[in-house]
Amino acid sequence: MDYAPIIEKTIAKFRRSAALAAQDGLIPYQGNTARWTGSPWEGNSWWTCGFWPGLMWQLHALSGDDFFKAEARRTEKLLVEELNTFHYLHHDVGFMYLLSTGADWKLTGDEQSKTHTLHAASIMMGRFNPAGFIRAWNGAEQAGYAIIDCMMNLSLLFWASRTTGDPRFAHVARIHADTALREFLRPDGSVSHIVEFDPITGQRVAEHGGQGYCLGSQWSRGQAWGLYGFTLAYINTQEPRYLAAAEKIAANFIAHIRPDGLTDCDFCQPADEVRLDNLAGMIAACGLLELHKATGNAAYDTAARRLVDGVIEHCCDWSDSTCGILTHCTASYHDDGAGRHTNIIYGDYFFVEALAKLTGRDPMLWL
Ligand code: GLY
C-alpha cells in the first residue's frame, strides 16, 4: 500500500480537529464526536495524556507545520503542572513525559523540557521496590502490583541514564525487565497483565486478570505492550534475552491476527464475541516494525503491514463529523467506562507512529 496519501489525509484531519482541542483547552482522550472529550478520570494526570502531545510532535515531524508544535507545547505545559499535583502520577510517567517533554527536548533541544523529563524519570525511580520490581499503581492494596505495560515505561529510565551518564536509572530498568521476563512471560509466548509480589520479600503472590477476558487469558493490548516493550528493552541494552522474549511474544501475537487484519480485545475471548481493540494492533505494528529493523526478518514487516492495512481498510474514520481517526478501540474487556469500540487517543498516536515508521520518517520518541 502507498501510505503517503494516508499520511496527507491524517495531517488534514488533525489540522482541523487539533484546533478544536485548543479552543476547548483540553487534552483529548476520545474523538468519536464533533468535539474532543478529555480524560475519563484524574484530569490531566490520566495516564494517556502524553499521547496527544506525542501525536502532535509526530505530525509536526511529518508535516513541518508549526501549528502542531504549538499545540504540543500548549498541552506539554498542562502536563508539567501535573508534576506538582504528583499524587495521581504512577509508573505511566514514561508514557506521559517521554512523548511530551521528552519529545520536545529530542526535537527542539529545549533544555527546560529536558529538566522536566528528568523530573519524571526521578518520579519513576521513586516507584522502584528494591525487592525487584517497579510498583505500578497507587492504591494501598496495590503495593506489590507490577504490570506488563511497564515494559514501555522503562524507556524513560534508559533515556535518563543515556542523558545524564548516571547508570542508576538503567540498572533499575534492567532489574524490572528481568523480573518481567521471569514472572510475566508464559511458555506459549503470551504474557500476564498483572503480577502481584510481596512488597517486603519480592516473592510472587498471585496473578490477576486485569483488563482482559479472565485470569490466565491473553489481553491483546497487554500482549502488544510486552511485544513493543521487550523490543525497546533490547534496543536500549542489546541484551539477547530481551530480543528472544520480544520474538516469542511476537510469534504468539502474529498467530492471533484476524484474517481481516483487525485485533480482538483478548485472544482467549469466546469465539462468538465481537470485541475488537485496534489499539492493540497498532502498538503491536510499531513493535513489529522495530523488530524487523533489529533482526532483518521480513515476516515482522509483513505482519505489521497486515495490521495497518486492516485498519485502513475497515476502521479509519476520515469524516468531518468526528475528531479522531482510528475506530473500534476498547480500553478494557469488562469495563466500558474508558471506552468500547470507539476512538481513543493512543490508538491514533500508534497509528500515526506506525505510518511514520512505514515511510521511514519516525522520530522515534521512545528513545
Ligand atoms: N496502560 C493501561 C492500558 O493499556 O490500558
Coordinates of C-alpha atoms and ligand atoms in Angstrom, one line a residue, residues 46-48 90-92 95 137 147 149-150 153 193 211 219 221-222 225 279 283 330-332 346, ligand 1:
W46 CA -4.6 10.5 33.5
W47 CA -2.0 8.1 32.1
T48 CA -3.0 8.7 28.4
H90 CA 2.3 6.5 38.8
H91 CA 4.6 4.3 36.6
D92 CA 3.0 5.6 33.4
F95 CA 4.1 7.3 28.5
W137 CA -0.4 1.8 40.7
I147 CA 2.0 -4.8 35.2
D149 CA 2.5 -2.2 30.4
C150 CA 5.5 -1.0 32.5
N153 CA 7.8 3.0 30.6
H193 CA -1.2 -8.5 32.7
Q211 CA -8.2 -5.7 31.7
W219 CA -5.5 -9.4 26.8
R221 CA -3.1 -4.9 24.5
G222 CA -1.0 -6.4 27.2
W225 CA 2.9 -3.8 25.4
L279 CA -5.2 0.0 19.6
I283 CA 1.0 -0.9 19.3
T330 CA -11.6 -0.8 23.6
A331 CA -10.0 0.2 26.9
S332 CA -10.9 -2.8 29.0
Y346 CA -3.5 6.5 21.9
Ligands
GLY1 N1 -1.6 1.1 30.4 C1 -3.0 0.8 30.6 C2 -3.7 0.3 29.5 O1 -3.2 -0.1 28.5 O2 -4.9 0.4 29.5

